[in-house]
XYZ file of N, CA and C in Angstrom:
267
model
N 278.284 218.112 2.930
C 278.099 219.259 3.812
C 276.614 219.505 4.080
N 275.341 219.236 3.058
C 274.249 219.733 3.461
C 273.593 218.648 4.450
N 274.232 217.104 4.325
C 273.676 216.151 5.007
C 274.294 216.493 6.841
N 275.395 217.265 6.675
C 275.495 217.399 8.251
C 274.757 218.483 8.708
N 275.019 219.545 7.662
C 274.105 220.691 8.354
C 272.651 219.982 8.543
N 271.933 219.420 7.953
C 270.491 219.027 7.941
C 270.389 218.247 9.496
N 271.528 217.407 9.623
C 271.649 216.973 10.969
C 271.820 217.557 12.212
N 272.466 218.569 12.065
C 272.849 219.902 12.866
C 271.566 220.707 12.939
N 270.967 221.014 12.118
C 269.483 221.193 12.071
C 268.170 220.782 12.827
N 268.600 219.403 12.587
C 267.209 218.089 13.536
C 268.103 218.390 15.100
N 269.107 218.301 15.045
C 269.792 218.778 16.833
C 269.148 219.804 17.049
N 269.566 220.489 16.471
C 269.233 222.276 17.429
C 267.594 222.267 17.665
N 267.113 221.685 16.334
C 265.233 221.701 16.260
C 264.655 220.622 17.494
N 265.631 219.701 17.872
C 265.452 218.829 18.741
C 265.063 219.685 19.935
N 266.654 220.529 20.538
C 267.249 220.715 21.571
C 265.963 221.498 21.892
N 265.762 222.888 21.046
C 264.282 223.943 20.931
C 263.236 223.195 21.776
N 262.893 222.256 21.026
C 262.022 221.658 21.644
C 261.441 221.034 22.934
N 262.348 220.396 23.142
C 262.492 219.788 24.340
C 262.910 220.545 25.857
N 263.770 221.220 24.748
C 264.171 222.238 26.424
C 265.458 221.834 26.885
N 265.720 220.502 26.599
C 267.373 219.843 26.890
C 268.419 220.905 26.162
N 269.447 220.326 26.835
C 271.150 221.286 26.397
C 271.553 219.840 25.548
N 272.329 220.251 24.198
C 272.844 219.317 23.843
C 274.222 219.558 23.398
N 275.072 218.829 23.639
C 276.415 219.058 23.859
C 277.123 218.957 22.316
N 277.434 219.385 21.551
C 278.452 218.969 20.109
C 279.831 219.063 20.587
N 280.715 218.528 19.540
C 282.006 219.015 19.807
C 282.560 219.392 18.253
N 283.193 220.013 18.511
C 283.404 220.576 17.177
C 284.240 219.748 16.380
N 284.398 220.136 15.119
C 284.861 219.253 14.231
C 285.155 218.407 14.397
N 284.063 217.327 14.701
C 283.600 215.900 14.629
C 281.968 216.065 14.147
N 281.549 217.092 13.135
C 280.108 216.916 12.569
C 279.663 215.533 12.022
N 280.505 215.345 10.854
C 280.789 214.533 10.090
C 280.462 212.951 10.582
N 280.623 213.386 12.128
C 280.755 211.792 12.698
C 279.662 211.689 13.358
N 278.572 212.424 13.331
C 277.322 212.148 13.879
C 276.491 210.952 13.452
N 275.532 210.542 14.146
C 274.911 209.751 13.723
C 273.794 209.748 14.317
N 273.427 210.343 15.541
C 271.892 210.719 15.935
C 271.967 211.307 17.035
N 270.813 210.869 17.618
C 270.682 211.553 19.143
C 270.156 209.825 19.783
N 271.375 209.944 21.077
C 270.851 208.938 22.073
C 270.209 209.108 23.090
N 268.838 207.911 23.495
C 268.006 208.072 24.564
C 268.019 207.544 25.525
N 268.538 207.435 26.992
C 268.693 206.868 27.904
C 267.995 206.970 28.942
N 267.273 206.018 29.450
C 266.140 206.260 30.797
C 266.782 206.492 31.658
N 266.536 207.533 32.072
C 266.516 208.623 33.306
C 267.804 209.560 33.129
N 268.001 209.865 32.170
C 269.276 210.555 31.676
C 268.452 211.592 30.268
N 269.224 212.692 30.294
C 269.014 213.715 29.318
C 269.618 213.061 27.807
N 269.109 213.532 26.521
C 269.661 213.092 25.346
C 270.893 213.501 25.156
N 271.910 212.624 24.397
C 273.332 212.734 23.998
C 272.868 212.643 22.733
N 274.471 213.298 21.838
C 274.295 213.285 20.743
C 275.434 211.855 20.315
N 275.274 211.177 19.471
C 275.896 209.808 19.319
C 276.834 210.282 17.946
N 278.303 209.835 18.314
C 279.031 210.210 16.658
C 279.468 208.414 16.838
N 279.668 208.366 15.387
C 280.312 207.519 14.456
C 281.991 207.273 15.349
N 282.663 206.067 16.286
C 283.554 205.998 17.203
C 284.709 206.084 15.787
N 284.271 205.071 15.108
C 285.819 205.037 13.457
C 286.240 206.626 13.021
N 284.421 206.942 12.988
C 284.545 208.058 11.826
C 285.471 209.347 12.917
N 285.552 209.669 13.763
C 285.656 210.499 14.803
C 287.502 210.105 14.458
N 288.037 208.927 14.580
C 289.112 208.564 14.681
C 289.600 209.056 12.938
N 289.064 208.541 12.076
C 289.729 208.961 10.783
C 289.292 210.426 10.789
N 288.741 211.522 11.455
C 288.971 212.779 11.202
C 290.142 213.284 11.959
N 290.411 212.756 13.219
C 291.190 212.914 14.112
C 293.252 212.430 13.059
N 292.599 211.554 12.017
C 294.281 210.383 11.463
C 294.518 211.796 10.501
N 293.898 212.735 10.148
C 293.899 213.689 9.079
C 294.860 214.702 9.157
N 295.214 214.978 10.832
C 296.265 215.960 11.071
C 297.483 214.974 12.070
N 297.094 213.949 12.287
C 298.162 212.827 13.319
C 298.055 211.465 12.781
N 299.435 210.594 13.502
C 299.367 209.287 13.111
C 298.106 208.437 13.506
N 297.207 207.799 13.286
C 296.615 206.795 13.317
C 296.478 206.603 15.179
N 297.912 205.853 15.555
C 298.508 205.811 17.085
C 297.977 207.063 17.676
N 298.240 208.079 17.596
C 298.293 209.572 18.043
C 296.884 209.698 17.862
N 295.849 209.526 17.021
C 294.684 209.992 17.205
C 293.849 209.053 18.458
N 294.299 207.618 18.519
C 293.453 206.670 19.292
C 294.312 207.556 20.771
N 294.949 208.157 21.326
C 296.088 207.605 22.560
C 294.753 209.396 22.702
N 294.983 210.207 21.599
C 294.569 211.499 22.203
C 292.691 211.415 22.453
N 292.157 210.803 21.426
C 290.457 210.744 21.459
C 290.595 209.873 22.626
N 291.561 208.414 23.236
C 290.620 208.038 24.394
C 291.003 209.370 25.196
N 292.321 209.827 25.820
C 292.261 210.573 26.529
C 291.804 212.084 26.841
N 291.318 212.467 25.455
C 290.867 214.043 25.171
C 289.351 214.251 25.320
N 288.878 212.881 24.388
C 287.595 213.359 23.778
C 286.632 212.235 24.504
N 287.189 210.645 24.494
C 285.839 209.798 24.700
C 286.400 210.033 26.529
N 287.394 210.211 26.798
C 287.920 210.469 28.525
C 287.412 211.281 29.373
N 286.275 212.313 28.429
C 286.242 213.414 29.262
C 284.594 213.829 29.356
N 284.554 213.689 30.822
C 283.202 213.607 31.022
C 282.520 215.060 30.855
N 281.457 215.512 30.500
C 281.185 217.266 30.684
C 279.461 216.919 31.347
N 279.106 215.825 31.779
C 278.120 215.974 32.593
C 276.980 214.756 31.886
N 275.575 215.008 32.607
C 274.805 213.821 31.743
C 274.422 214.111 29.924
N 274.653 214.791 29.362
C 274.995 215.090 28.108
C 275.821 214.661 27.154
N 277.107 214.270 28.254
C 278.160 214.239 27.330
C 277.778 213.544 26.443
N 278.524 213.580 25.399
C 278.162 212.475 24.074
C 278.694 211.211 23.919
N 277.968 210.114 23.151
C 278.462 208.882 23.243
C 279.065 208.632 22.039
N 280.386 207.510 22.272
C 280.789 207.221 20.767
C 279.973 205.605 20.860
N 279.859 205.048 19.524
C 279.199 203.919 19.178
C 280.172 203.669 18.291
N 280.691 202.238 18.647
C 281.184 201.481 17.458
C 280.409 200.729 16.448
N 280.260 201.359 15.259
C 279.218 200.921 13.979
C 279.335 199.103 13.820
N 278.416 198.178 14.318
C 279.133 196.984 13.608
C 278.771 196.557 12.121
């Protein structure tokens, strides 16, 4: 818990800074893993694509979390912010 808040921390201290909006989604902390930088695009925040899915297997089948995160969460655009998932290799 203190390693996400600390991360949640460097976001917000980021966001302050810069002046950018940065988008979270909620309970998927856990699955953070930084902030992404893209030329000519505002910063996203980058989660963990597995880790996002095994928080998601915690209340649904396995099936049911992949069918709802593509269509809920990685499906849904909220602007140049939105956040990226990364598959860890």
């Amino acid at each position: 818990l203190q390693q996400v808040m600390s991360k949640l921390d460097d976001i917000n201290e980021y966001a302050d800074g810069s002046g950018e909006e940065i988008i979270l989604y909620n309970g998927y902390e856990e699955a953070i893993i930084g902030l992404a930088h893209r030329f000519g695009m505002e910063t996203s925040v980058a989660y963990d694509y597995d880790k996002v899915l095994e928080i998601l297997s915690q209340d649904m089948s396995y099936e049911d979390a992949v069918e709802y995160f593509d269509f809920n969460v990685i499906g849904g655009w909220v602007g140049e912010t939105t956040p990226l998932f990364i598959k860890v290799l």
